[in-house]
CSV table of C-alpha atoms in Angstrom, one decimal:
chain,number,residue,atom,x,y,z
A,79,MET,CA,14.2,21.7,-22.4
A,80,ASN,CA,12.4,23.6,-24.9
A,81,SER,CA,8.9,24.5,-24.2
A,82,LEU,CA,6.1,24.7,-26.7
A,83,SER,CA,5.9,27.8,-28.8
A,84,PRO,CA,2.8,29.6,-29.9
A,85,ILE,CA,1.0,27.8,-32.7
A,86,THR,CA,4.2,26.5,-34.3
A,87,THR,CA,5.0,23.5,-32.4
A,88,TYR,CA,4.0,19.7,-31.9
A,89,GLY,CA,5.1,18.2,-28.8
A,90,CYS,CA,4.6,15.9,-25.6
A,91,ILE,CA,3.2,16.9,-22.2
A,92,ALA,CA,3.7,15.0,-18.9
A,93,GLU,CA,4.8,15.2,-15.6
A,94,HIS,CA,8.2,14.3,-15.8
A,95,LEU,CA,9.9,13.6,-19.2
A,96,GLY,CA,13.8,13.3,-18.2
A,97,HIS,CA,13.8,9.9,-19.6
A,98,SER,CA,11.8,10.2,-22.6
A,99,PHE,CA,12.8,8.9,-26.2
A,100,SER,CA,10.0,11.2,-28.1
A,101,GLY,CA,12.1,14.0,-28.8
A,102,VAL,CA,14.6,11.8,-30.7
A,103,ILE,CA,11.9,9.7,-32.3
A,104,HIS,CA,9.9,12.8,-33.6
A,105,GLN,CA,13.3,14.1,-35.0
A,106,LEU,CA,14.0,11.1,-37.0
A,107,LEU,CA,10.4,11.0,-38.3
A,108,SER,CA,10.5,14.8,-39.5
A,109,GLU,CA,13.9,14.1,-41.3
A,110,LYS,CA,12.5,11.0,-43.1
A,111,LEU,CA,9.1,12.7,-44.1
A,112,ALA,CA,10.8,15.7,-45.3
A,113,ILE,CA,12.7,13.7,-47.8
A,114,GLY,CA,11.2,14.7,-51.0
A,115,SER,CA,8.6,16.4,-49.1
A,116,PRO,CA,10.1,19.4,-47.4
A,117,GLU,CA,6.9,20.9,-46.2
A,118,ARG,CA,6.3,17.8,-43.9
A,119,ALA,CA,9.3,18.6,-41.6
A,120,TYR,CA,8.0,19.7,-38.3
A,121,ASP,CA,9.5,20.8,-35.0
A,122,TYR,CA,8.8,18.9,-31.8
A,123,ALA,CA,9.4,19.9,-28.0
A,124,LEU,CA,8.7,18.3,-24.6
A,125,GLN,CA,7.0,20.2,-21.7
A,126,GLU,CA,6.9,19.1,-18.2
A,127,LEU,CA,3.5,20.3,-16.6
A,128,CYS,CA,2.4,20.2,-12.9
A,129,PRO,CA,-1.0,18.7,-12.4
A,130,ASP,CA,-2.5,22.1,-11.7
A,131,GLU,CA,-0.9,23.5,-15.0
A,132,VAL,CA,-2.7,21.0,-17.4
A,133,GLU,CA,-6.1,22.6,-17.6
A,134,ASP,CA,-4.3,26.1,-18.4
A,135,PHE,CA,-1.9,24.7,-20.8
A,136,LEU,CA,-5.1,23.3,-22.9
A,137,ARG,CA,-7.3,26.4,-22.4
A,138,ARG,CA,-4.6,28.5,-23.9
A,139,ARG,CA,-4.3,26.0,-27.0
A,140,ALA,CA,-1.1,27.4,-28.1
A,141,PHE,CA,0.2,24.4,-30.1
A,142,ARG,CA,-0.9,22.3,-33.2
A,143,GLY,CA,-0.6,19.1,-31.8
A,144,ILE,CA,0.4,17.4,-28.7
A,145,ASN,CA,1.3,13.8,-27.4
A,146,VAL,CA,0.1,13.0,-23.7
A,147,THR,CA,1.7,10.8,-21.3
A,148,ILE,CA,1.8,9.5,-17.5
A,149,PRO,CA,-0.2,10.6,-15.7
A,150,TYR,CA,-2.4,12.9,-17.8
A,151,LYS,CA,-3.9,10.5,-20.2
A,152,GLN,CA,-7.3,10.7,-18.4
A,153,THR,CA,-6.7,14.2,-17.0
A,154,VAL,CA,-7.0,15.9,-20.3
A,155,ILE,CA,-10.2,14.4,-21.3
A,156,PRO,CA,-12.8,17.1,-19.6
A,157,HIS,CA,-10.8,19.9,-21.2
A,158,LEU,CA,-11.3,18.4,-24.7
A,159,ASP,CA,-13.9,19.6,-27.2
A,160,GLU,CA,-14.2,15.9,-28.9
A,161,LEU,CA,-13.2,12.5,-28.8
A,162,THR,CA,-12.6,9.9,-31.4
A,163,ASP,CA,-14.1,6.7,-31.4
A,164,THR,CA,-11.0,4.9,-30.3
A,165,ALA,CA,-10.1,7.1,-27.2
A,166,ARG,CA,-13.8,7.2,-26.1
A,167,ALA,CA,-13.8,3.5,-25.9
A,168,ILE,CA,-10.5,3.3,-24.3
A,169,GLY,CA,-11.2,6.2,-21.9
A,170,ALA,CA,-7.8,7.6,-22.6
A,171,VAL,CA,-6.1,10.4,-24.7
A,172,ASN,CA,-2.5,10.1,-25.9
A,173,THR,CA,-2.7,12.6,-28.9
A,174,VAL,CA,-4.4,16.0,-29.2
A,175,VAL,CA,-4.9,17.6,-32.5
A,176,HIS,CA,-5.8,21.4,-32.4
A,177,ARG,CA,-7.8,22.0,-35.6
A,178,ASP,CA,-10.4,24.8,-36.7
A,179,GLY,CA,-10.1,26.1,-32.9
A,180,ARG,CA,-11.4,22.7,-31.3
A,181,LEU,CA,-9.2,20.2,-29.4
A,182,ILE,CA,-9.7,16.8,-30.8
A,183,GLY,CA,-8.5,13.9,-28.5
A,184,ASP,CA,-7.4,10.6,-30.0
A,185,ASN,CA,-5.6,7.4,-28.9
A,186,THR,CA,-2.8,6.1,-31.2
A,187,ASP,CA,-1.3,3.9,-28.4
A,188,PHE,CA,-3.8,1.2,-29.6
A,189,TYR,CA,-1.8,0.9,-32.9
A,190,GLY,CA,1.3,1.0,-31.1
A,191,MET,CA,0.5,-1.9,-28.6
A,192,GLN,CA,-0.8,-3.9,-31.8
A,193,TYR,CA,2.7,-3.2,-33.4
A,194,LEU,CA,4.5,-4.2,-30.3
A,195,LEU,CA,2.6,-7.5,-30.1
A,196,GLY,CA,3.4,-8.0,-33.6
A,197,THR,CA,7.1,-7.7,-33.2
A,198,VAL,CA,7.3,-10.8,-31.1
A,199,GLY,CA,4.4,-12.6,-33.1
A,200,ILE,CA,2.1,-12.8,-30.2
A,201,ASP,CA,-1.4,-13.6,-31.4
A,202,LEU,CA,-4.0,-13.0,-28.8
A,203,ARG,CA,-6.9,-15.1,-29.9
A,204,ASP,CA,-8.2,-17.7,-27.5
A,205,GLN,CA,-5.3,-16.6,-25.1
A,206,LYS,CA,-5.5,-16.0,-21.2
A,207,VAL,CA,-4.2,-12.3,-20.6
A,208,ILE,CA,-2.8,-10.8,-17.9
A,209,ILE,CA,-2.4,-7.3,-17.7
A,210,PHE,CA,-0.2,-5.5,-15.1
A,211,GLY,CA,-1.8,-2.0,-14.2
A,212,THR,CA,-5.0,0.1,-14.3
A,213,GLY,CA,-4.0,3.6,-16.0
A,214,GLY,CA,-4.4,4.8,-19.4
A,215,THR,CA,-2.1,2.2,-21.1
A,216,SER,CA,-3.7,-0.4,-19.3
A,217,ARG,CA,-6.8,0.5,-20.7
A,218,THR,CA,-5.3,0.2,-24.0
A,219,ALA,CA,-4.1,-3.1,-23.5
A,220,THR,CA,-7.6,-4.3,-22.8
A,221,ALA,CA,-9.0,-3.0,-25.6
A,222,VAL,CA,-6.2,-4.5,-28.0
A,223,ALA,CA,-6.7,-7.8,-26.1
A,224,MET,CA,-10.4,-7.7,-26.9
A,225,ALA,CA,-10.0,-6.8,-30.3
A,226,GLY,CA,-7.7,-9.4,-30.7
A,227,GLY,CA,-10.1,-12.2,-29.7
A,228,ALA,CA,-8.6,-13.2,-26.1
A,229,LYS,CA,-10.4,-15.7,-24.3
A,230,GLN,CA,-9.8,-14.1,-20.8
A,231,ILE,CA,-8.4,-10.8,-19.6
A,232,LEU,CA,-7.4,-10.2,-16.2
A,233,LYS,CA,-5.8,-7.0,-14.8
A,234,PHE,CA,-3.8,-6.6,-11.7
A,235,SER,CA,-2.7,-3.8,-9.3
A,236,ARG,CA,-1.4,-3.5,-6.0
A,237,THR,CA,-4.6,-1.4,-5.0
A,238,ALA,CA,-7.0,-3.5,-6.9
A,239,ARG,CA,-9.0,-0.7,-8.1
A,240,GLU,CA,-11.2,-0.1,-11.1
A,241,GLY,CA,-12.2,-4.1,-11.0
A,242,ALA,CA,-8.7,-5.3,-10.9
A,243,LEU,CA,-7.5,-8.1,-8.9
A,244,SER,CA,-4.6,-7.7,-6.2
A,245,TYR,CA,-1.3,-9.1,-6.7
A,246,GLY,CA,-2.0,-11.6,-4.1
A,247,ALA,CA,-4.3,-13.6,-6.4
A,248,LEU,CA,-1.8,-13.7,-9.2
A,249,SER,CA,-0.9,-17.2,-7.9
A,250,LEU,CA,-4.2,-18.5,-8.7
A,251,HIS,CA,-3.7,-17.7,-12.5
A,252,THR,CA,-0.4,-19.1,-13.4
A,253,ASP,CA,-2.1,-20.7,-16.6
A,254,ALA,CA,-1.9,-17.2,-18.1
A,255,ASN,CA,-0.8,-17.3,-21.7
A,256,ILE,CA,0.3,-13.8,-22.3
A,257,ILE,CA,1.4,-11.1,-19.8
A,258,ILE,CA,1.6,-7.6,-20.6
A,259,ASN,CA,3.0,-5.0,-18.4
A,260,THR,CA,1.6,-1.2,-18.4
A,261,THR,CA,2.9,-0.2,-14.9
A,262,PRO,CA,6.2,1.9,-14.3
A,263,ALA,CA,7.8,-1.2,-12.4
A,264,GLY,CA,11.4,-1.4,-14.0
A,265,MET,CA,11.5,2.0,-15.5
A,266,TYR,CA,14.4,4.3,-15.3
A,267,PRO,CA,15.9,5.2,-12.9
A,268,ASN,CA,14.2,2.4,-10.9
A,269,ASP,CA,15.5,-0.5,-13.3
A,270,GLU,CA,15.6,-3.2,-10.6
A,271,GLY,CA,11.7,-3.0,-10.3
A,272,CYS,CA,9.5,-5.8,-11.6
A,273,PRO,CA,5.8,-5.9,-11.8
A,274,LEU,CA,5.7,-9.7,-10.7
A,275,PRO,CA,5.4,-10.0,-6.5
A,276,ASP,CA,8.2,-11.5,-4.8
A,277,THR,CA,6.9,-14.7,-4.3
A,278,LEU,CA,6.6,-15.5,-8.1
A,279,THR,CA,8.8,-15.4,-11.3
A,280,LEU,CA,7.9,-16.0,-14.9
A,281,ALA,CA,8.9,-19.7,-14.5
A,282,ASP,CA,5.9,-20.2,-12.4
A,283,PHE,CA,3.7,-19.7,-15.6
A,284,PRO,CA,4.2,-22.8,-17.7
A,285,LYS,CA,1.8,-21.8,-20.3
A,286,LEU,CA,3.3,-18.5,-21.1
A,287,LEU,CA,3.5,-17.8,-24.7
A,288,GLY,CA,4.5,-14.2,-24.9
A,289,VAL,CA,5.5,-11.3,-22.8
A,290,VAL,CA,5.4,-7.4,-23.8
A,291,ASP,CA,6.5,-4.6,-21.3
A,292,ALA,CA,5.4,-1.1,-22.2
A,293,VAL,CA,8.6,0.3,-20.5
A,294,TYR,CA,11.1,1.4,-23.0
A,295,HIS,CA,14.0,2.8,-20.7
A,296,PRO,CA,15.7,0.3,-20.0
A,297,LEU,CA,15.4,-1.2,-23.3
A,298,ARG,CA,15.1,-4.7,-21.6
A,299,THR,CA,13.4,-4.6,-18.3
A,300,GLU,CA,13.8,-7.3,-15.6
A,301,LEU,CA,10.4,-8.9,-16.5
A,302,VAL,CA,11.6,-8.9,-20.4
A,303,MET,CA,14.8,-10.4,-19.5
A,304,GLN,CA,13.4,-13.0,-17.3
A,305,ALA,CA,11.1,-14.1,-20.0
A,306,ARG,CA,14.0,-14.2,-22.7
A,307,ALA,CA,15.9,-16.4,-20.2
A,308,LEU,CA,13.2,-18.7,-20.4
A,309,GLY,CA,12.8,-18.9,-24.1
A,310,ILE,CA,9.7,-16.9,-24.0
A,311,PRO,CA,9.3,-14.1,-26.6
A,312,ALA,CA,9.3,-10.8,-24.8
A,313,THR,CA,10.0,-7.2,-25.9
A,314,GLY,CA,10.0,-3.9,-24.2
A,315,GLY,CA,8.2,-1.0,-25.4
A,316,LEU,CA,10.2,1.1,-27.7
A,317,ALA,CA,8.6,-0.3,-30.9
A,318,MET,CA,4.9,0.6,-29.2
A,319,LEU,CA,6.4,4.1,-28.5
A,320,VAL,CA,7.8,4.6,-32.2
A,321,ALA,CA,4.6,3.3,-33.8
A,322,GLN,CA,2.3,5.3,-31.8
A,323,ALA,CA,4.2,8.3,-32.4
A,324,ALA,CA,4.1,7.8,-35.9
A,325,ALA,CA,0.3,7.5,-36.1
A,326,ALA,CA,0.1,10.6,-34.1
A,327,THR,CA,2.3,12.6,-36.7
A,328,GLU,CA,-0.3,11.1,-39.4
A,329,ARG,CA,-2.7,13.1,-37.5
A,330,PHE,CA,-1.0,16.0,-36.9
A,331,LEU,CA,0.4,16.3,-40.7
A,332,ASP,CA,-2.8,14.5,-42.1
A,333,CYS,CA,-0.5,12.3,-43.9
A,334,ARG,CA,0.6,8.5,-44.4
A,335,ILE,CA,3.9,7.2,-42.8
A,336,PRO,CA,5.0,4.1,-44.9
A,337,PRO,CA,5.5,0.8,-42.7
A,338,ASP,CA,9.3,0.8,-43.7
A,339,VAL,CA,9.8,4.3,-42.1
A,340,VAL,CA,8.5,3.1,-38.7
A,341,SER,CA,10.7,0.2,-38.9
A,342,SER,CA,13.7,2.2,-39.7
A,343,VAL,CA,13.1,4.7,-36.8
A,344,ILE,CA,12.6,1.8,-34.5
A,345,ALA,CA,16.2,0.3,-35.6
A,346,GLU,CA,17.9,3.8,-35.6
A,347,VAL,CA,16.5,4.7,-32.0
A,348,GLN,CA,17.3,1.3,-30.7
A,349,ALA,CA,21.1,1.6,-32.0
A,350,SER,CA,21.5,5.2,-30.6
A,351,LYS,CA,20.2,4.0,-27.1
A,352,GLU,CA,22.1,0.8,-26.8
A,353,ASN,CA,25.2,0.7,-24.8
A,354,ILE,CA,28.2,-1.1,-26.5
A,355,VAL,CA,29.8,-2.8,-23.6
A,356,LEU,CA,33.4,-4.0,-23.9
A,357,ILE,CA,34.3,-7.1,-22.0
A,358,GLY,CA,37.5,-9.1,-22.1
A,359,MET,CA,40.9,-10.0,-20.3
A,360,PRO,CA,42.9,-7.2,-18.7
A,361,GLY,CA,45.4,-5.9,-21.6
A,362,CYS,CA,43.0,-6.9,-24.2
A,363,GLY,CA,42.5,-3.1,-25.4
A,364,LYS,CA,39.0,-2.2,-24.0
A,365,THR,CA,39.9,1.3,-22.7
A,366,THR,CA,41.7,2.1,-25.9
A,367,VAL,CA,39.3,0.6,-28.2
A,368,GLY,CA,36.6,2.4,-26.1
A,369,ARG,CA,38.0,5.9,-26.4
A,370,LEU,CA,38.6,5.5,-30.2
A,371,LEU,CA,34.7,4.3,-30.5
A,372,SER,CA,33.7,7.2,-28.3
A,373,GLU,CA,35.5,9.7,-30.5
A,374,LEU,CA,34.1,8.0,-33.5
A,375,LEU,CA,30.5,7.8,-32.4
A,376,GLY,CA,30.3,10.9,-30.1
A,377,ARG,CA,29.2,8.9,-27.3
A,378,PRO,CA,30.5,9.2,-23.7
A,379,LEU,CA,33.2,6.7,-22.6
A,380,LEU,CA,32.3,5.1,-19.2
A,381,ASP,CA,35.3,3.2,-17.6
A,382,THR,CA,34.1,1.1,-14.7
A,383,ASP,CA,37.9,1.0,-13.2
A,384,GLU,CA,38.1,4.8,-13.6
A,385,ALA,CA,34.7,5.1,-11.8
A,386,ILE,CA,35.8,2.7,-8.9
A,387,THR,CA,38.9,4.6,-8.7
A,388,ALA,CA,37.3,7.8,-8.3
A,389,ARG,CA,35.2,6.2,-5.3
A,390,VAL,CA,37.9,4.3,-3.5
A,391,GLY,CA,41.2,5.5,-4.7
A,392,SER,CA,43.8,3.3,-6.2
A,393,ILE,CA,42.3,-0.2,-7.2
A,394,PRO,CA,45.7,-2.1,-6.2
A,395,ASP,CA,46.0,-0.4,-3.2
A,396,TYR,CA,42.5,-1.3,-2.3
A,397,ILE,CA,42.6,-4.9,-3.3
A,398,LEU,CA,45.9,-5.4,-1.3
A,399,THR,CA,44.3,-3.7,1.9
A,400,HIS,CA,40.6,-5.2,1.6
A,401,GLY,CA,40.9,-8.2,-0.7
A,402,GLU,CA,39.3,-9.2,-4.1
A,403,ALA,CA,35.7,-9.8,-2.3
A,404,ALA,CA,35.4,-6.1,-0.9
A,405,PHE,CA,36.7,-5.0,-4.4
A,406,ARG,CA,34.0,-6.8,-6.2
A,407,GLU,CA,31.4,-5.4,-4.0
A,408,VAL,CA,32.4,-2.0,-5.0
A,409,GLU,CA,32.6,-2.8,-8.4
A,410,ALA,CA,29.2,-4.4,-8.3
A,411,ALA,CA,27.9,-1.2,-6.8
A,412,VAL,CA,29.5,1.2,-9.3
A,413,ILE,CA,27.7,-0.8,-12.2
A,414,ARG,CA,24.5,-0.8,-10.5
A,415,GLU,CA,24.6,2.9,-9.6
A,416,GLU,CA,26.7,4.6,-12.2
A,417,ILE,CA,27.2,2.6,-15.3
A,418,ALA,CA,24.4,0.3,-16.3
A,419,PRO,CA,21.5,2.6,-16.2
A,420,GLN,CA,23.0,5.0,-18.7
A,421,SER,CA,22.0,4.7,-22.3
A,422,GLY,CA,23.9,5.6,-25.6
A,423,VAL,CA,27.3,5.2,-24.2
A,424,MET,CA,30.4,3.1,-24.5
A,425,ILE,CA,31.6,1.1,-21.6
A,426,ALA,CA,34.7,-0.2,-20.7
A,427,THR,CA,34.8,-2.9,-18.3
A,428,GLY,CA,37.3,-4.4,-15.8
A,429,GLY,CA,38.2,-7.9,-16.5
A,430,GLY,CA,36.4,-9.5,-13.8
A,431,ALA,CA,33.1,-7.6,-14.0
A,432,ILE,CA,31.4,-10.2,-15.7
A,433,LEU,CA,32.1,-12.8,-13.1
A,434,ARG,CA,28.9,-11.8,-11.4
A,435,ASP,CA,25.8,-12.5,-12.9
A,436,GLU,CA,23.9,-9.4,-11.6
A,437,ASN,CA,26.5,-7.1,-13.2
A,438,VAL,CA,25.9,-8.9,-16.5
A,439,ARG,CA,22.0,-8.6,-16.2
A,440,ARG,CA,22.4,-5.2,-15.4
A,441,LEU,CA,24.7,-4.4,-18.4
A,442,LYS,CA,22.6,-6.4,-20.8
A,443,ARG,CA,19.5,-4.3,-19.7
A,444,ASN,CA,20.6,-1.4,-22.1
A,445,GLY,CA,23.5,-2.8,-23.7
A,446,SER,CA,25.3,-5.4,-26.0
A,447,LEU,CA,28.2,-7.1,-24.7
A,448,VAL,CA,31.3,-7.3,-27.2
A,449,PHE,CA,33.7,-9.6,-26.2
A,450,LEU,CA,37.3,-8.7,-27.4
A,451,ASP,CA,39.1,-11.9,-27.7
A,452,ARG,CA,42.6,-11.2,-28.0
A,453,PRO,CA,44.9,-14.5,-27.6
A,454,LEU,CA,46.8,-15.0,-24.4
A,455,GLU,CA,50.2,-14.9,-25.8
A,456,SER,CA,49.7,-11.1,-26.9
A,457,LEU,CA,48.5,-10.3,-23.1
A,458,ILE,CA,50.8,-8.9,-20.8
A,459,ALA,CA,51.1,-9.1,-17.1
A,460,THR,CA,52.0,-6.3,-15.1
A,461,PRO,CA,52.7,-5.6,-11.5
A,462,ASP,CA,50.2,-3.0,-11.1
A,463,ARG,CA,47.4,-5.7,-11.9
A,464,PRO,CA,47.3,-7.4,-8.4
A,465,LEU,CA,44.8,-10.2,-9.9
A,466,SER,CA,47.2,-11.1,-13.0
A,467,PRO,CA,50.6,-9.7,-11.9
A,468,ASP,CA,52.7,-12.4,-13.6
A,469,PRO,CA,52.5,-14.7,-16.5
A,470,ASP,CA,51.4,-17.8,-14.7
A,471,THR,CA,48.6,-16.0,-12.8
A,472,LEU,CA,47.3,-14.3,-16.2
A,473,ARG,CA,46.9,-17.6,-17.8
A,474,ARG,CA,45.0,-18.9,-15.0
A,475,ARG,CA,42.7,-15.7,-15.1
A,476,TYR,CA,42.6,-16.5,-18.9
A,477,GLU,CA,41.4,-20.1,-18.3
A,478,GLU,CA,39.1,-19.5,-15.8
A,479,ARG,CA,37.3,-16.7,-17.6
A,480,TYR,CA,37.4,-17.4,-21.0
A,481,ASP,CA,34.3,-19.8,-21.4
A,482,ARG,CA,32.2,-17.1,-19.4
A,483,TYR,CA,33.3,-14.3,-21.9
A,484,ARG,CA,32.0,-16.3,-24.7
A,485,SER,CA,28.8,-17.6,-23.2
A,486,ILE,CA,27.6,-14.0,-22.2
A,487,ALA,CA,28.8,-12.0,-25.3
A,488,ASP,CA,26.4,-10.9,-27.9
A,489,VAL,CA,29.4,-10.0,-30.3
A,490,HIS,CA,32.4,-12.1,-30.0
A,491,LEU,CA,35.1,-10.3,-31.8
A,492,VAL,CA,38.6,-12.3,-32.3
A,493,VAL,CA,41.6,-9.9,-32.3
A,494,PRO,CA,44.6,-11.4,-34.1
A,495,ASP,CA,48.0,-10.9,-32.4
A,496,GLY,CA,49.3,-7.6,-34.0
A,497,GLU,CA,46.0,-5.8,-34.9
A,498,SER,CA,46.0,-2.3,-33.9
A,499,ALA,CA,43.4,-0.6,-31.8
A,500,GLU,CA,42.5,1.5,-34.7
A,501,GLU,CA,42.0,-1.4,-36.8
A,502,THR,CA,40.0,-3.4,-34.2
A,503,THR,CA,37.7,-0.2,-33.7
A,504,ARG,CA,37.3,-0.1,-37.6
A,505,ARG,CA,36.0,-3.9,-37.7
A,506,ILE,CA,33.5,-3.1,-34.7
A,507,VAL,CA,32.1,-0.3,-36.5
A,508,GLU,CA,31.9,-1.8,-40.0
A,509,ASP,CA,30.9,-5.3,-38.8
A,510,PHE,CA,28.6,-4.8,-35.9
A,511,LEU,CA,27.5,-1.5,-35.5
A,512,LYS,CA,26.3,-0.5,-39.2
A,513,GLU,CA,23.1,0.8,-37.8
A,514,VAL,CA,24.5,3.2,-34.9
A,515,PRO,CA,24.0,6.8,-35.7
A,516,HIS,CA,27.4,8.5,-36.0
A,517,THR,CA,29.4,11.0,-37.8
A,518,PRO,CA,31.8,9.4,-39.4
A,519,GLN,CA,35.8,10.4,-38.7
A,520,GLU,CA,39.0,9.1,-40.1
A,521,LEU,CA,40.5,6.7,-37.4
């Protein structure tokens, strides 16, 4: 990880930044701003700091501008010379500008949260709003809700501090219209997390009109996926992250960033972090197409069958010895622990990996599922596949699974009989992955 260098760098400070998208976002912003204005190009570095290092870092002032994230949005305030009205009203700082020897604290999360709500068309006027969490982002969400004309704003936290209610009281407020999560529940690497208590789901909120989650990794948290499954407009925090970064850059460079630049950066970051998950019958070409896409897009290829083999040895031998049910348990564990939490990768799944709902949910948190629909007559049964060793068994598997593949797929790609893996790969890139950043190579 690069550290901030004296008086030449903009960057971000936090306690942990291993999952951060900020470096990618600011690189894209810099590249786009430099088009036609090379002097606007800037460098941006990530700096992890222990709590006892923050004061000294700010005292040395060896930067032009920094972003501040968890858990230092309030920690930095006593060490700054000035706060903007927005930062003072919210009581949290996410942007510090070093100008004329003075450190000025600002809060661009306010704009980022407004932008995020706008992406799913959430109108806060006269609504009952629930906010999970009490930290800096919670303060921002509260300020945005107040500015948006919310009728009632309630905070909830596990400790019920700072005027928040405990989660035990949440069942008394299931008439809420908007839910905003500002806690790290569901954040990588704890992707299974959800801020809701075990006794409640979003289905218990019949008047819910929208859900936003400030967590951006995974791209779709459990909370967001619950909402979307119910048809409730919902989004993760990526758009907020990009919008606040653009607003911070405007303060760093004293410039104006056009809205289309912000939206294009959101689209590019989303595409670069979205996994491409190939699903389909055994023998449909998932591994071969996955390897070609991996080479073309410069993305690592993760193959669930290869990961299972590394864990338990030969898959046919394991199934013959332990049975299919035991194999599915191992497969689910591999997807949960090794495959689904990754971002920006190619994934080739085993033919039956999508039979379990929990596997599908985990793969969709960071990925789009592409169904390679090759006709049955072009699939070949082989003895080394104990679950489809002969044509009759293969046909039964095909009939059992086909509707499942279609119903869960984000992209349904019909692969004509005789089409080569190279042609299939080219069609995937040209028809469905136009926004995925990559270096074009000849197939």
